[in-house]
Amino acid sequence: MAINRKAAIGFIFITLLIDVTGVGLIIPVMPKLIEHLLGITDISVASQYGGGLTFAYAFMQFIFAPVLGNLSDKYGRRPVLLFSLFGFGIDYLFLSFAPSIAWLFVGRLIAGVTGASFTTASAYIADISTPENRAQNFGMIGAAFGLGFIVGPLIGGLLGELGPRIPFLVAAGLALANCLYGYFVLPESLDKEHRRPFEWKRANPIGSLMQLKKYPAVGGLVVSLVLVYLAAHAVQSTWSFFNIEKFKWSPKMIGISLGVVGLLVGVVQGGLVRVINPKIGNEKSVYIGLGLYSFGLLLFAFASQSWMMFVFLIPYCLGGIAGPALQSIISGHVPPNEQGELQGALTSLMSATSIVGPLMMTNLFAYFTRADAPVYFPGVSFLLGSVFMIASALWAYFALRREKAVA
């Protein structure tokens, strides 16, 4: 189907905005729901279960993301994206009615199987982008993420005051409404001439990653991306637990902070990327962005006052110029009929880091906040994330320099 590129970007932006709003709704109340189901008031123990839930989701996504990515190369992006949104709706229903911690894990397993919304959206954007605007269009994913995290956590924090299960019901309604919206308005981006047959040998984590060997430059940059994913879990997995432990934040306060994150991410990736990237190029955007990420994480680690967390979000979120640039460089090396496979492989790698990252970061947090800790240091996960970001920048530098030397 021939589609208007600007209209298609608008469709995918709205779809992801609603999707991320649903995710943001549940973040402020997840620690309290875990404590409620376990019958405890120990945030260190709750953080370990939070890491386990993220592990369950990531493990299933690690297995199934390449399958869905390859299916989108055969059947198109639209049906796979709708299937993913429907799966998220079912997951939130499981979470909202969960009578025990085991049911939380069931819901996360279902979401892991179907969770391909960002994977398919990335392939969709690659389909309709030109080399000149690819990074800016990938920035729209970050903008949807940012704006969704303005609305979602703010509403989630307020709804959480009514009970820890209410935000999950609202999130389920949003995900299912989003699926219905996409069914009627989202056009297909991959025409039949650019599709390819489905192959099981490529539709698995190992097979999809082996395909990346065809593109040597991609391999080195993917390692850099993996380090970014690992570092990001310092914030994604411990933000709520850290601020509850150190600054005694309520679900409402956590929601407000995540709303600020969303505002900054939306401004950076929806606006600043479109100005900065054309002027300095993808490569410099990667180095500067990763440096800012590292600096922001270092500041989080040693914050001593609650207000500092808000101020230090500025350099951290400015680091968001790196992601779209890195994705643009990687996707630019791959032909149209393999974009779904590429994004599936990247999601599989992201899921692998989501298996390791949350367990690493939450257990590190738990170890340094427990009563018998050798040193009390709740910011230790942020410090490790800062080191990973520096390592990522160095790896990207050497990978790109090697590619130039070969060329």
Short mmCIF file of C-alpha atoms in Angstrom, two decimals, residues 14-405:
data_model
loop_
_atom_site.label_atom_id
_atom_site.label_comp_id
_atom_site.label_asym_id
_atom_site.label_seq_id
_atom_site.Cartn_x
_atom_site.Cartn_y
_atom_site.Cartn_z
CA ILE A 14 0.08 7.99 18.42
CA THR A 15 0.09 4.20 18.67
CA LEU A 16 3.33 4.18 20.66
CA LEU A 17 2.26 7.17 22.76
CA ILE A 18 -0.82 5.30 24.00
CA ASP A 19 1.25 2.15 24.48
CA VAL A 20 3.90 3.91 26.61
CA THR A 21 1.27 5.75 28.62
CA GLY A 22 -0.06 2.34 29.69
CA VAL A 23 3.43 1.22 30.73
CA GLY A 24 4.03 4.46 32.63
CA LEU A 25 0.79 4.08 34.56
CA ILE A 26 2.00 1.01 36.46
CA ILE A 27 5.58 1.98 37.34
CA PRO A 28 4.85 4.12 40.44
CA VAL A 29 2.69 1.42 42.06
CA MET A 30 4.61 -1.76 41.20
CA PRO A 31 6.78 -1.70 44.39
CA LYS A 32 3.69 -1.29 46.58
CA LEU A 33 1.78 -4.05 44.75
CA ILE A 34 4.71 -6.44 45.23
CA GLU A 35 4.88 -5.61 48.95
CA HIS A 36 1.07 -6.03 49.19
CA LEU A 37 1.07 -9.48 47.58
CA LEU A 38 4.05 -10.64 49.66
CA GLY A 39 2.67 -9.17 52.88
CA ILE A 40 5.89 -7.30 53.62
CA THR A 41 7.15 -3.73 53.98
CA ASP A 42 10.77 -4.37 52.99
CA ILE A 43 11.75 -2.39 49.87
CA SER A 44 15.03 -4.34 49.47
CA VAL A 45 13.14 -7.65 49.17
CA ALA A 46 10.53 -6.05 46.89
CA SER A 47 13.29 -4.78 44.60
CA GLN A 48 14.56 -8.35 44.14
CA TYR A 49 11.09 -9.55 43.12
CA GLY A 50 10.86 -6.55 40.79
CA GLY A 51 14.06 -7.71 39.12
CA GLY A 52 12.63 -11.22 38.83
CA LEU A 53 9.49 -9.94 37.09
CA THR A 54 11.59 -8.02 34.60
CA PHE A 55 13.68 -11.16 34.08
CA ALA A 56 10.55 -13.21 33.25
CA TYR A 57 9.43 -10.67 30.67
CA ALA A 58 12.89 -10.32 29.16
CA PHE A 59 13.52 -14.06 28.89
CA MET A 60 10.33 -14.66 26.89
CA GLN A 61 11.04 -11.65 24.70
CA PHE A 62 14.57 -12.92 24.09
CA ILE A 63 13.08 -16.14 22.66
CA PHE A 64 10.13 -14.68 20.75
CA ALA A 65 11.30 -11.26 19.47
CA PRO A 66 13.18 -12.81 16.50
CA VAL A 67 10.08 -14.87 15.65
CA LEU A 68 7.86 -11.78 15.54
CA GLY A 69 10.52 -9.76 13.68
CA ASN A 70 10.77 -12.43 10.98
CA LEU A 71 6.98 -12.73 10.82
CA SER A 72 6.78 -8.99 10.18
CA ASP A 73 9.19 -9.42 7.24
CA LYS A 74 6.81 -12.02 5.78
CA TYR A 75 3.33 -10.73 6.66
CA GLY A 76 4.00 -7.02 7.17
CA ARG A 77 4.39 -4.78 10.22
CA ARG A 78 0.72 -4.01 10.86
CA PRO A 79 -0.61 -7.45 11.98
CA VAL A 80 2.39 -8.08 14.22
CA LEU A 81 2.04 -4.67 15.89
CA LEU A 82 -1.68 -5.23 16.55
CA PHE A 83 -0.97 -8.68 18.01
CA SER A 84 1.59 -7.14 20.34
CA LEU A 85 -0.79 -4.46 21.59
CA PHE A 86 -3.48 -7.08 22.27
CA GLY A 87 -0.96 -9.11 24.28
CA PHE A 88 -0.11 -6.11 26.44
CA GLY A 89 -3.81 -5.62 27.22
CA ILE A 90 -4.13 -9.22 28.40
CA ASP A 91 -0.96 -8.85 30.49
CA TYR A 92 -2.31 -5.80 32.33
CA LEU A 93 -5.55 -7.65 33.09
CA PHE A 94 -3.54 -10.46 34.65
CA LEU A 95 -1.60 -7.96 36.73
CA SER A 96 -4.70 -6.06 37.85
CA PHE A 97 -6.47 -9.18 39.17
CA ALA A 98 -3.40 -11.08 40.39
CA PRO A 99 -4.23 -12.82 43.71
CA SER A 100 -0.60 -13.78 44.33
CA ILE A 101 2.91 -12.94 43.21
CA ALA A 102 2.86 -16.01 40.93
CA TRP A 103 0.12 -14.44 38.79
CA LEU A 104 2.27 -11.35 38.30
CA PHE A 105 4.85 -13.65 36.74
CA VAL A 106 2.21 -15.25 34.49
CA GLY A 107 1.22 -11.84 33.17
CA ARG A 108 4.82 -10.85 32.52
CA LEU A 109 5.44 -14.12 30.63
CA ILE A 110 2.46 -13.43 28.33
CA ALA A 111 3.68 -9.88 27.69
CA GLY A 112 7.16 -11.20 26.88
CA VAL A 113 5.78 -13.50 24.18
CA THR A 114 3.75 -10.78 22.48
CA GLY A 115 5.86 -7.72 23.32
CA ALA A 116 7.02 -6.49 19.93
CA SER A 117 5.48 -3.04 19.68
CA PHE A 118 8.75 -1.10 19.73
CA THR A 119 10.52 -3.74 17.63
CA THR A 120 7.90 -3.58 14.89
CA ALA A 121 7.62 0.21 15.16
CA SER A 122 11.37 0.49 14.56
CA ALA A 123 11.11 -1.70 11.45
CA TYR A 124 8.07 0.35 10.35
CA ILE A 125 10.02 3.60 10.64
CA ALA A 126 13.00 2.10 8.80
CA ASP A 127 10.59 1.13 5.99
CA ILE A 128 9.34 4.67 5.42
CA SER A 129 12.53 6.65 6.15
CA THR A 130 15.21 8.01 3.86
CA PRO A 131 18.92 8.10 4.86
CA GLU A 132 18.58 11.85 5.44
CA ASN A 133 15.69 11.66 7.94
CA ARG A 134 16.16 8.22 9.48
CA ALA A 135 17.71 9.45 12.76
CA GLN A 136 15.02 12.16 13.14
CA ASN A 137 12.27 9.59 12.56
CA PHE A 138 13.79 7.18 15.06
CA GLY A 139 13.76 10.13 17.45
CA MET A 140 9.95 10.10 17.21
CA ILE A 141 9.98 6.76 19.02
CA GLY A 142 11.83 8.48 21.86
CA ALA A 143 9.41 11.40 21.73
CA ALA A 144 6.43 9.04 22.06
CA PHE A 145 8.24 7.36 24.93
CA GLY A 146 8.87 10.72 26.58
CA LEU A 147 5.36 12.12 26.25
CA GLY A 148 3.86 8.81 27.35
CA PHE A 149 5.98 9.03 30.47
CA ILE A 150 4.65 12.49 31.19
CA VAL A 151 1.05 11.36 31.14
CA GLY A 152 1.39 7.77 32.34
CA PRO A 153 3.36 8.08 35.60
CA LEU A 154 1.53 11.25 36.64
CA ILE A 155 -1.84 9.53 36.26
CA GLY A 156 -0.45 6.29 37.68
CA GLY A 157 0.88 8.04 40.77
CA LEU A 158 -2.49 9.72 41.36
CA LEU A 159 -4.50 6.54 40.68
CA GLY A 160 -2.12 4.64 42.95
CA GLU A 161 -3.45 6.65 45.86
CA LEU A 162 -6.79 4.89 45.27
CA GLY A 163 -5.18 1.45 45.32
CA PRO A 164 -2.22 -0.36 43.76
CA ARG A 165 -4.41 -2.27 41.26
CA ILE A 166 -6.33 0.64 39.71
CA PRO A 167 -3.53 1.77 37.34
CA PHE A 168 -3.29 -1.76 35.89
CA LEU A 169 -6.96 -1.73 34.93
CA VAL A 170 -6.58 1.65 33.25
CA ALA A 171 -3.44 0.43 31.45
CA ALA A 172 -5.34 -2.64 30.17
CA GLY A 173 -8.08 -0.42 28.80
CA LEU A 174 -5.54 1.82 27.05
CA ALA A 175 -3.68 -1.11 25.46
CA LEU A 176 -6.86 -2.72 24.12
CA ALA A 177 -8.20 0.64 22.89
CA ASN A 178 -4.84 1.20 21.21
CA CYS A 179 -5.16 -2.14 19.42
CA LEU A 180 -8.60 -1.13 18.17
CA TYR A 181 -7.28 2.28 17.06
CA GLY A 182 -4.45 0.66 15.14
CA TYR A 183 -6.81 -1.78 13.45
CA PHE A 184 -8.77 1.05 11.85
CA VAL A 185 -6.12 3.70 11.13
CA LEU A 186 -2.64 2.13 10.93
CA PRO A 187 -1.58 1.43 7.31
CA GLU A 188 0.91 -1.24 6.23
CA SER A 189 4.47 -0.02 5.57
CA LEU A 190 6.09 -3.06 3.93
CA ASP A 191 4.73 -3.75 0.44
CA LYS A 192 4.60 -7.32 -0.84
CA GLU A 193 7.52 -6.81 -3.23
CA HIS A 194 9.87 -6.26 -0.27
CA ARG A 195 8.73 -9.21 1.84
CA ARG A 196 10.61 -12.49 2.20
CA PRO A 197 9.80 -16.06 3.24
CA PHE A 198 9.73 -17.01 6.93
CA GLU A 199 12.65 -19.26 7.96
CA TRP A 200 12.83 -20.93 11.36
CA LYS A 201 16.63 -21.08 11.21
CA ARG A 202 16.63 -17.26 11.24
CA ALA A 203 13.65 -16.85 13.59
CA ASN A 204 15.51 -17.61 16.83
CA PRO A 205 17.96 -15.61 18.97
CA ILE A 206 21.07 -17.39 17.73
CA GLY A 207 20.01 -17.49 14.07
CA SER A 208 19.00 -13.83 13.96
CA LEU A 209 22.25 -12.73 15.60
CA MET A 210 24.29 -14.89 13.19
CA GLN A 211 22.68 -13.00 10.31
CA LEU A 212 24.32 -9.81 11.62
CA LYS A 213 27.71 -11.31 10.69
CA LYS A 214 26.89 -10.42 7.09
CA TYR A 215 27.32 -6.77 8.09
CA PRO A 216 30.67 -6.41 9.97
CA ALA A 217 30.14 -2.75 10.83
CA VAL A 218 26.82 -3.58 12.49
CA GLY A 219 28.42 -6.16 14.81
CA GLY A 220 30.70 -3.67 16.55
CA LEU A 221 27.97 -1.09 16.98
CA VAL A 222 25.59 -3.70 18.37
CA VAL A 223 28.07 -4.34 21.21
CA SER A 224 27.96 -0.62 21.97
CA LEU A 225 24.16 -0.75 21.97
CA VAL A 226 24.20 -3.72 24.36
CA LEU A 227 26.30 -1.74 26.85
CA VAL A 228 23.79 1.14 26.62
CA TYR A 229 20.93 -1.27 27.33
CA LEU A 230 22.76 -2.66 30.38
CA ALA A 231 23.52 0.81 31.69
CA ALA A 232 19.92 1.96 31.23
CA HIS A 233 18.74 -0.69 33.69
CA ALA A 234 20.44 1.25 36.46
CA VAL A 235 17.59 3.75 36.04
CA GLN A 236 14.81 1.51 34.72
CA SER A 237 15.16 -1.14 37.43
CA THR A 238 16.10 0.86 40.52
CA TRP A 239 14.70 4.40 40.13
CA SER A 240 11.60 3.76 42.23
CA PHE A 241 13.44 1.63 44.81
CA PHE A 242 16.35 4.09 45.12
CA ASN A 243 14.15 7.13 45.71
CA ILE A 244 11.88 5.30 48.15
CA GLU A 245 14.92 4.12 50.10
CA LYS A 246 16.97 7.32 50.11
CA PHE A 247 14.40 10.11 49.89
CA LYS A 248 11.18 8.35 51.11
CA TRP A 249 9.28 9.22 47.93
CA SER A 250 5.60 8.29 47.64
CA PRO A 251 4.03 6.73 44.51
CA LYS A 252 2.78 10.22 43.66
CA MET A 253 6.31 11.68 43.85
CA ILE A 254 7.71 8.84 41.74
CA GLY A 255 5.00 9.52 39.19
CA ILE A 256 5.88 13.23 39.08
CA SER A 257 9.59 12.44 38.62
CA LEU A 258 8.87 10.07 35.75
CA GLY A 259 6.62 12.71 34.22
CA VAL A 260 9.60 15.07 34.25
CA VAL A 261 11.71 12.34 32.62
CA GLY A 262 9.05 12.01 29.94
CA LEU A 263 8.96 15.76 29.30
CA LEU A 264 12.73 15.96 28.91
CA VAL A 265 12.94 12.85 26.71
CA GLY A 266 10.11 14.16 24.53
CA VAL A 267 11.84 17.53 24.07
CA VAL A 268 15.22 15.94 23.32
CA GLN A 269 14.16 13.14 20.99
CA GLY A 270 11.15 14.83 19.44
CA GLY A 271 12.77 18.23 18.92
CA LEU A 272 16.46 18.52 19.74
CA VAL A 273 17.46 15.46 17.68
CA ARG A 274 15.91 17.08 14.58
CA VAL A 275 18.11 20.16 15.09
CA ILE A 276 21.34 18.68 16.45
CA ASN A 277 21.69 15.54 14.31
CA PRO A 278 21.70 17.24 10.87
CA LYS A 279 24.29 19.74 12.13
CA ILE A 280 26.81 17.45 13.82
CA GLY A 281 25.99 14.09 12.22
CA ASN A 282 25.25 10.65 13.64
CA GLU A 283 28.75 9.82 14.85
CA LYS A 284 29.29 12.92 16.98
CA SER A 285 25.72 12.59 18.31
CA VAL A 286 26.61 9.12 19.58
CA TYR A 287 29.76 10.24 21.41
CA ILE A 288 28.27 13.39 22.96
CA GLY A 289 25.06 11.60 23.95
CA LEU A 290 26.84 8.69 25.64
CA GLY A 291 29.09 11.13 27.52
CA LEU A 292 26.05 13.00 28.84
CA TYR A 293 24.36 9.73 29.83
CA SER A 294 27.45 8.74 31.82
CA PHE A 295 27.68 12.12 33.55
CA GLY A 296 23.99 12.07 34.51
CA LEU A 297 24.25 8.58 36.01
CA LEU A 298 27.33 9.61 38.01
CA LEU A 299 25.40 12.56 39.45
CA PHE A 300 22.45 10.31 40.39
CA ALA A 301 24.81 7.98 42.27
CA PHE A 302 26.00 10.69 44.63
CA ALA A 303 22.84 12.81 44.96
CA SER A 304 22.30 13.86 48.58
CA GLN A 305 19.07 15.87 48.30
CA SER A 306 15.73 14.97 46.73
CA TRP A 307 15.69 18.01 44.41
CA MET A 308 19.02 16.98 42.93
CA MET A 309 17.40 14.00 41.21
CA PHE A 310 15.28 16.41 39.17
CA VAL A 311 18.21 18.70 38.24
CA PHE A 312 20.46 15.77 37.31
CA LEU A 313 17.81 14.48 34.93
CA ILE A 314 18.79 17.29 32.53
CA PRO A 315 22.24 15.99 31.49
CA TYR A 316 21.00 12.40 31.64
CA CYS A 317 18.07 13.02 29.28
CA LEU A 318 20.20 15.15 26.94
CA GLY A 319 22.13 11.93 26.38
CA GLY A 320 19.07 10.79 24.42
CA ILE A 321 20.59 12.21 21.23
CA ALA A 322 22.78 9.07 21.09
CA GLY A 323 20.04 6.44 20.68
CA PRO A 324 18.40 7.57 17.41
CA ALA A 325 21.83 8.24 15.87
CA LEU A 326 23.11 4.78 16.78
CA GLN A 327 19.95 3.12 15.47
CA SER A 328 20.16 5.14 12.27
CA ILE A 329 23.74 4.02 11.62
CA ILE A 330 22.88 0.35 12.26
CA SER A 331 19.65 0.23 10.21
CA GLY A 332 21.34 2.06 7.34
CA HIS A 333 23.52 -1.02 6.74
CA VAL A 334 20.56 -3.43 6.27
CA PRO A 335 18.20 -3.82 3.24
CA PRO A 336 14.39 -3.26 3.56
CA ASN A 337 13.36 -6.93 3.55
CA GLU A 338 15.61 -7.65 6.56
CA GLN A 339 14.65 -4.70 8.78
CA GLY A 340 12.19 -6.81 10.76
CA GLU A 341 14.86 -9.44 11.33
CA LEU A 342 17.37 -6.77 12.36
CA GLN A 343 14.97 -5.16 14.83
CA GLY A 344 14.01 -8.61 16.14
CA ALA A 345 17.69 -9.41 16.69
CA LEU A 346 18.24 -6.08 18.45
CA THR A 347 15.18 -6.65 20.63
CA SER A 348 16.44 -10.13 21.43
CA LEU A 349 19.76 -8.61 22.51
CA MET A 350 17.92 -5.95 24.51
CA SER A 351 15.94 -8.72 26.16
CA ALA A 352 19.13 -10.61 26.97
CA THR A 353 20.42 -7.50 28.73
CA SER A 354 17.03 -7.24 30.44
CA ILE A 355 17.62 -10.72 31.82
CA VAL A 356 21.03 -9.78 33.21
CA GLY A 357 20.57 -6.04 33.82
CA PRO A 358 17.64 -5.94 36.28
CA LEU A 359 19.00 -8.85 38.32
CA MET A 360 22.42 -7.20 38.40
CA MET A 361 21.15 -3.73 39.29
CA THR A 362 18.41 -4.68 41.77
CA ASN A 363 20.59 -7.21 43.62
CA LEU A 364 23.44 -4.71 43.73
CA PHE A 365 20.99 -2.16 45.18
CA ALA A 366 19.66 -4.74 47.67
CA TYR A 367 23.18 -5.73 48.77
CA PHE A 368 24.29 -2.18 49.49
CA THR A 369 21.05 -1.16 51.27
CA ARG A 370 20.50 -4.15 53.55
CA ALA A 371 21.13 -3.89 57.28
CA ASP A 372 24.46 -5.78 57.21
CA ALA A 373 25.85 -4.07 54.08
CA PRO A 374 29.61 -3.42 54.26
CA VAL A 375 28.96 0.12 52.96
CA TYR A 376 25.59 1.83 52.66
CA PHE A 377 25.48 3.04 49.06
CA PRO A 378 22.03 2.96 47.36
CA GLY A 379 23.45 4.73 44.30
CA VAL A 380 25.85 1.92 43.40
CA SER A 381 23.76 0.80 40.38
CA PHE A 382 23.92 4.31 38.88
CA LEU A 383 27.71 4.29 39.28
CA LEU A 384 28.00 0.98 37.41
CA GLY A 385 25.70 2.32 34.68
CA SER A 386 27.98 5.34 34.25
CA VAL A 387 30.96 3.03 33.67
CA PHE A 388 28.98 1.03 31.08
CA MET A 389 28.11 4.21 29.16
CA ILE A 390 31.77 5.23 28.91
CA ALA A 391 32.64 1.71 27.73
CA SER A 392 29.89 1.96 25.10
CA ALA A 393 31.27 5.24 23.74
CA LEU A 394 34.78 3.78 23.47
CA TRP A 395 33.49 0.66 21.71
CA ALA A 396 31.48 2.70 19.20
CA TYR A 397 34.52 4.87 18.50
CA PHE A 398 36.76 1.91 17.68
CA ALA A 399 34.03 0.14 15.65
CA LEU A 400 33.42 3.20 13.47
CA ARG A 401 37.13 3.93 13.10
CA ARG A 402 37.71 0.32 11.98
CA GLU A 403 34.93 0.62 9.41
CA LYS A 404 36.48 3.80 7.98
CA ALA A 405 39.87 2.13 7.78
#
